[in-house]
PDB file of C-alpha atoms in Angstrom:
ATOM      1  CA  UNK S  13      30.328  87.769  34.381  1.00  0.00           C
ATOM      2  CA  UNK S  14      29.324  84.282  36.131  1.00  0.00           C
ATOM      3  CA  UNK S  15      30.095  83.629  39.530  1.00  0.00           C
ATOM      4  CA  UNK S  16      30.200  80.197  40.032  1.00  0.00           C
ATOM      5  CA  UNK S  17      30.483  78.771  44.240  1.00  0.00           C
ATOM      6  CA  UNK S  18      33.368  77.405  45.576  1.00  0.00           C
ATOM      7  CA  UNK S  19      34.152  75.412  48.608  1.00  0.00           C
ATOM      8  CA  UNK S  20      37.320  74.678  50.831  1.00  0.00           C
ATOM      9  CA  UNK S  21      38.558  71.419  50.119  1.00  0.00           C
ATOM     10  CA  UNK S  22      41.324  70.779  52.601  1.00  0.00           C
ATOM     11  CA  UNK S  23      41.994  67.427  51.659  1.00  0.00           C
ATOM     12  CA  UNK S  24      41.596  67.910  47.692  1.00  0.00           C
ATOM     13  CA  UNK S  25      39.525  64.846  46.810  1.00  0.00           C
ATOM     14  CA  UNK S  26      37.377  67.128  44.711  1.00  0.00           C
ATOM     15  CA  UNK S  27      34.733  67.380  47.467  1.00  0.00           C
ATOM     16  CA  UNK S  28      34.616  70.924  49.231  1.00  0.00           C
ATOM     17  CA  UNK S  29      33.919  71.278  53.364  1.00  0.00           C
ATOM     18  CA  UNK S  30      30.045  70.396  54.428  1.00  0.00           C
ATOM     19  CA  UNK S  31      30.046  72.524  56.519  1.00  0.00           C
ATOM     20  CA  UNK S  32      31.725  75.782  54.228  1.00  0.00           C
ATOM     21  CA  UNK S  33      29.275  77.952  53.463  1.00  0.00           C
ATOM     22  CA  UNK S  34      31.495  78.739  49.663  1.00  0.00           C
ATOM     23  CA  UNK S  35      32.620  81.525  48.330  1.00  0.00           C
ATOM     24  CA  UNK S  36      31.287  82.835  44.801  1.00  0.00           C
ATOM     25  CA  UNK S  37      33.638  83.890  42.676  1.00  0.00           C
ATOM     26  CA  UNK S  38      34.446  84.512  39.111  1.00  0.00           C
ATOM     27  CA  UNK S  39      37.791  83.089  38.645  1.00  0.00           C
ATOM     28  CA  UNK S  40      38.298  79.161  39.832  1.00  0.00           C
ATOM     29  CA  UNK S  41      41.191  79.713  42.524  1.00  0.00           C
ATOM     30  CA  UNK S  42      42.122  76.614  41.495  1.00  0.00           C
ATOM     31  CA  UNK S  43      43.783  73.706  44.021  1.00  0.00           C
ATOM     32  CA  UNK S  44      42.338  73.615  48.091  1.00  0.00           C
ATOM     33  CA  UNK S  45      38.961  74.551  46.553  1.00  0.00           C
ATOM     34  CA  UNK S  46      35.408  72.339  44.946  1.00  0.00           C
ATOM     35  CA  UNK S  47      32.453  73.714  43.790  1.00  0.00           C
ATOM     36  CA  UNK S  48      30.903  71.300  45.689  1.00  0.00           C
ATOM     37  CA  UNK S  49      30.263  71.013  49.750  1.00  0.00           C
ATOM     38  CA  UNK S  50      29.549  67.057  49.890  1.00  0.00           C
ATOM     39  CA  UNK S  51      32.584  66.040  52.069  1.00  0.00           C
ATOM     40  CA  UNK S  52      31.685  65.156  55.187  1.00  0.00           C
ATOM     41  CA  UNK S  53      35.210  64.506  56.349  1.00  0.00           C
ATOM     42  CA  UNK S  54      37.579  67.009  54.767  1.00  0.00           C
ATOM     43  CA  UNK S  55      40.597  66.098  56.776  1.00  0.00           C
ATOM     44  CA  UNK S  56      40.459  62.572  55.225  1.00  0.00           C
ATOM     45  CA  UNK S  57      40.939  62.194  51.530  1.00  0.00           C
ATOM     46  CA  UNK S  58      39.762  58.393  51.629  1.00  0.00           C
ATOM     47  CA  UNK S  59      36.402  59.530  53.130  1.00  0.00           C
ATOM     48  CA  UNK S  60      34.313  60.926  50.587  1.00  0.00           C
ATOM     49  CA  UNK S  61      30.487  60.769  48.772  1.00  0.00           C
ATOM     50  CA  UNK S  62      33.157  58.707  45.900  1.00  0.00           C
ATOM     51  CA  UNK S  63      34.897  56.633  48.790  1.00  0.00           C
ATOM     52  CA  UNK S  64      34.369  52.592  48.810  1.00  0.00           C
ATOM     53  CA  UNK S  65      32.443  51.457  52.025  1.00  0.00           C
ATOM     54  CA  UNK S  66      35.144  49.486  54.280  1.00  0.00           C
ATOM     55  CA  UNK S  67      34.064  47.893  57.933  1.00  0.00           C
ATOM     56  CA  UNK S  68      35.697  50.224  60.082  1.00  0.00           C
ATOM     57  CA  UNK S  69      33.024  51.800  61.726  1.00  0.00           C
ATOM     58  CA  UNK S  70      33.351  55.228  59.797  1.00  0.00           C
ATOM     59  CA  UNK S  71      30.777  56.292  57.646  1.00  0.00           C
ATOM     60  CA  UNK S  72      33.339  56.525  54.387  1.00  0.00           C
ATOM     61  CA  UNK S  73      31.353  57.362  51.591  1.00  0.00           C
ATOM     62  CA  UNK S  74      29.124  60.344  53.331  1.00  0.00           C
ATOM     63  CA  UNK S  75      25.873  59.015  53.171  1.00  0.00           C
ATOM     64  CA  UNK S  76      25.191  59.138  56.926  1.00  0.00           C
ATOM     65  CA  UNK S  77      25.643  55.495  57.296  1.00  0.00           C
ATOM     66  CA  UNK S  78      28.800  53.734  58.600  1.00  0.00           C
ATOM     67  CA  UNK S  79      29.633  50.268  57.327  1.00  0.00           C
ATOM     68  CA  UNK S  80      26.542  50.020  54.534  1.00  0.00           C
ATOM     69  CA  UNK S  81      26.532  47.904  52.430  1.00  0.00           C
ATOM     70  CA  UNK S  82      29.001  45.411  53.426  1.00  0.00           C
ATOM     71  CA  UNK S  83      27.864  41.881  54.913  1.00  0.00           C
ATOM     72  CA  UNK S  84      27.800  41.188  58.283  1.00  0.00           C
ATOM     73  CA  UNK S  85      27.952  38.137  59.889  1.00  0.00           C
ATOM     74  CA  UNK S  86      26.808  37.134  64.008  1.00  0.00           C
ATOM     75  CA  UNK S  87      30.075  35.085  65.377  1.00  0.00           C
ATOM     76  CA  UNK S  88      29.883  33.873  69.113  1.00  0.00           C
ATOM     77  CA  UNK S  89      32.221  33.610  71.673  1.00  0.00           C
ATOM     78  CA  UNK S  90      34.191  30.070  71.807  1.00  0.00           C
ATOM     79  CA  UNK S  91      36.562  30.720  75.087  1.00  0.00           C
ATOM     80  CA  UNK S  92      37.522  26.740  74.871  1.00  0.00           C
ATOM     81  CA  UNK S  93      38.303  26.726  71.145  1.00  0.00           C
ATOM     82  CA  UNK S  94      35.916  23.526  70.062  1.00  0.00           C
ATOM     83  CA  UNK S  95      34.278  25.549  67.163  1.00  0.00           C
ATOM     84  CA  UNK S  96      31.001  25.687  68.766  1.00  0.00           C
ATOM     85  CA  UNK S  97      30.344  28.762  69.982  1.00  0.00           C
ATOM     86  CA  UNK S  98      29.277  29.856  73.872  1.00  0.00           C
ATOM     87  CA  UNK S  99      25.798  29.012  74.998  1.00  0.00           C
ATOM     88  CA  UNK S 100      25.665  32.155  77.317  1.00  0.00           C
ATOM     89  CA  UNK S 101      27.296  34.300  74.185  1.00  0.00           C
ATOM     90  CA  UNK S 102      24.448  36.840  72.629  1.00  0.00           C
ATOM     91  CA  UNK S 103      26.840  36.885  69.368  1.00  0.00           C
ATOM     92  CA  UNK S 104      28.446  40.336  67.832  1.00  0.00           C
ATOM     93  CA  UNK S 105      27.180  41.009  64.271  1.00  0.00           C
ATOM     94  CA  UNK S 106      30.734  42.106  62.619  1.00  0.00           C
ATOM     95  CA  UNK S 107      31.921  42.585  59.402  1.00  0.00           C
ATOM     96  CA  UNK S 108      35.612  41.585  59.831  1.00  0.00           C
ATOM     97  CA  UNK S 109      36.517  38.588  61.522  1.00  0.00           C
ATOM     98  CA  UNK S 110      37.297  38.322  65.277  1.00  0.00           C
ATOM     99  CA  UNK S 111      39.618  36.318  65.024  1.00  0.00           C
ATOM    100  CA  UNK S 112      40.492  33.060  67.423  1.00  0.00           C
ATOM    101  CA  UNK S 113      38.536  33.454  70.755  1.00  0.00           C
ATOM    102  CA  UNK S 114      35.010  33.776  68.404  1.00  0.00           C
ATOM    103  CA  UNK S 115      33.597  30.727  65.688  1.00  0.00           C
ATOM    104  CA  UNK S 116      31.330  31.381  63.288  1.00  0.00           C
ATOM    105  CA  UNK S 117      28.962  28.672  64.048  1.00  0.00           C
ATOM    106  CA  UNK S 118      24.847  28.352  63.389  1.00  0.00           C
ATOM    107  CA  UNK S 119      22.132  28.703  66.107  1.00  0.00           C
ATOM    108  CA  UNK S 120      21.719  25.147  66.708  1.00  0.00           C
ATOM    109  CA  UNK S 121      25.331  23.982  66.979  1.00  0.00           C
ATOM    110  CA  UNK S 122      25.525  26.806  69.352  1.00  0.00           C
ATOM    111  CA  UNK S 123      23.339  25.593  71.743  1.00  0.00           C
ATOM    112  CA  UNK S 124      25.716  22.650  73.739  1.00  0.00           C
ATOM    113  CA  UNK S 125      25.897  21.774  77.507  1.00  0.00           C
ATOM    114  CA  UNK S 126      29.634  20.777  78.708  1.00  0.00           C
ATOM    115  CA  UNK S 127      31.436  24.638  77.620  1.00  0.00           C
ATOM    116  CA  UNK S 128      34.031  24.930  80.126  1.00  0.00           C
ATOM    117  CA  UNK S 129      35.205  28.514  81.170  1.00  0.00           C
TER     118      UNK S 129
END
């Protein structure tokens, strides 16, 4: 007889619990169940070791690393809307786009004296 270790898989994606310890058993039991334990998210089926990175600041894919992969880009402030951004702005490094209040703009068109507030 071969006992073969299964994991809870609450979301059934195919990856079991990380943190179930499994259950060996002879028969598969079928749906609810993996014989793997590589989900570190089981109450999410889109969040997976399979899943596509996406830039919401969840580690999707399992690998201990939110956001990999994708490209991120620094945008500054621009509070008067002239598409240069803020001299006093630091930048964010994002992956999505801020939207409106923020340009994308390089370090030297940045860098201007007359931003009004």
């Amino acid at each position: 007889m071969i006992f073969i270790t299964y994991y809870a898989d609450l979301d059934n994606d195919s990856y079991g619990d990380l943190s179930d310890i499994g259950n060996s058993l002879c028969n598969d039991p079928g749906v609810g169940f993996s014989i793997n334990n590589t989900d570190c998210n089981d109450g999410n089926i889109t969040i997976n070791p399979a899943a596509t990175e996406s830039c919401n600041g969840i580690d999707d894919n399992c690998n201990g690393t939110a956001d990999d992969g994708l490209i991120f880009i620094t945008y500054y402030a621009d509070l008067d809307n002239d598409s240069f951004g803020d001299l006093s702005d630091i930048g964010n490094s994002l992956c999505n786009d801020p939207g409106l209040d923020f340009q994308l703009t390089i370090l030297i068109a940045m860098i201007k004296c007359n931003q009004s507030y």
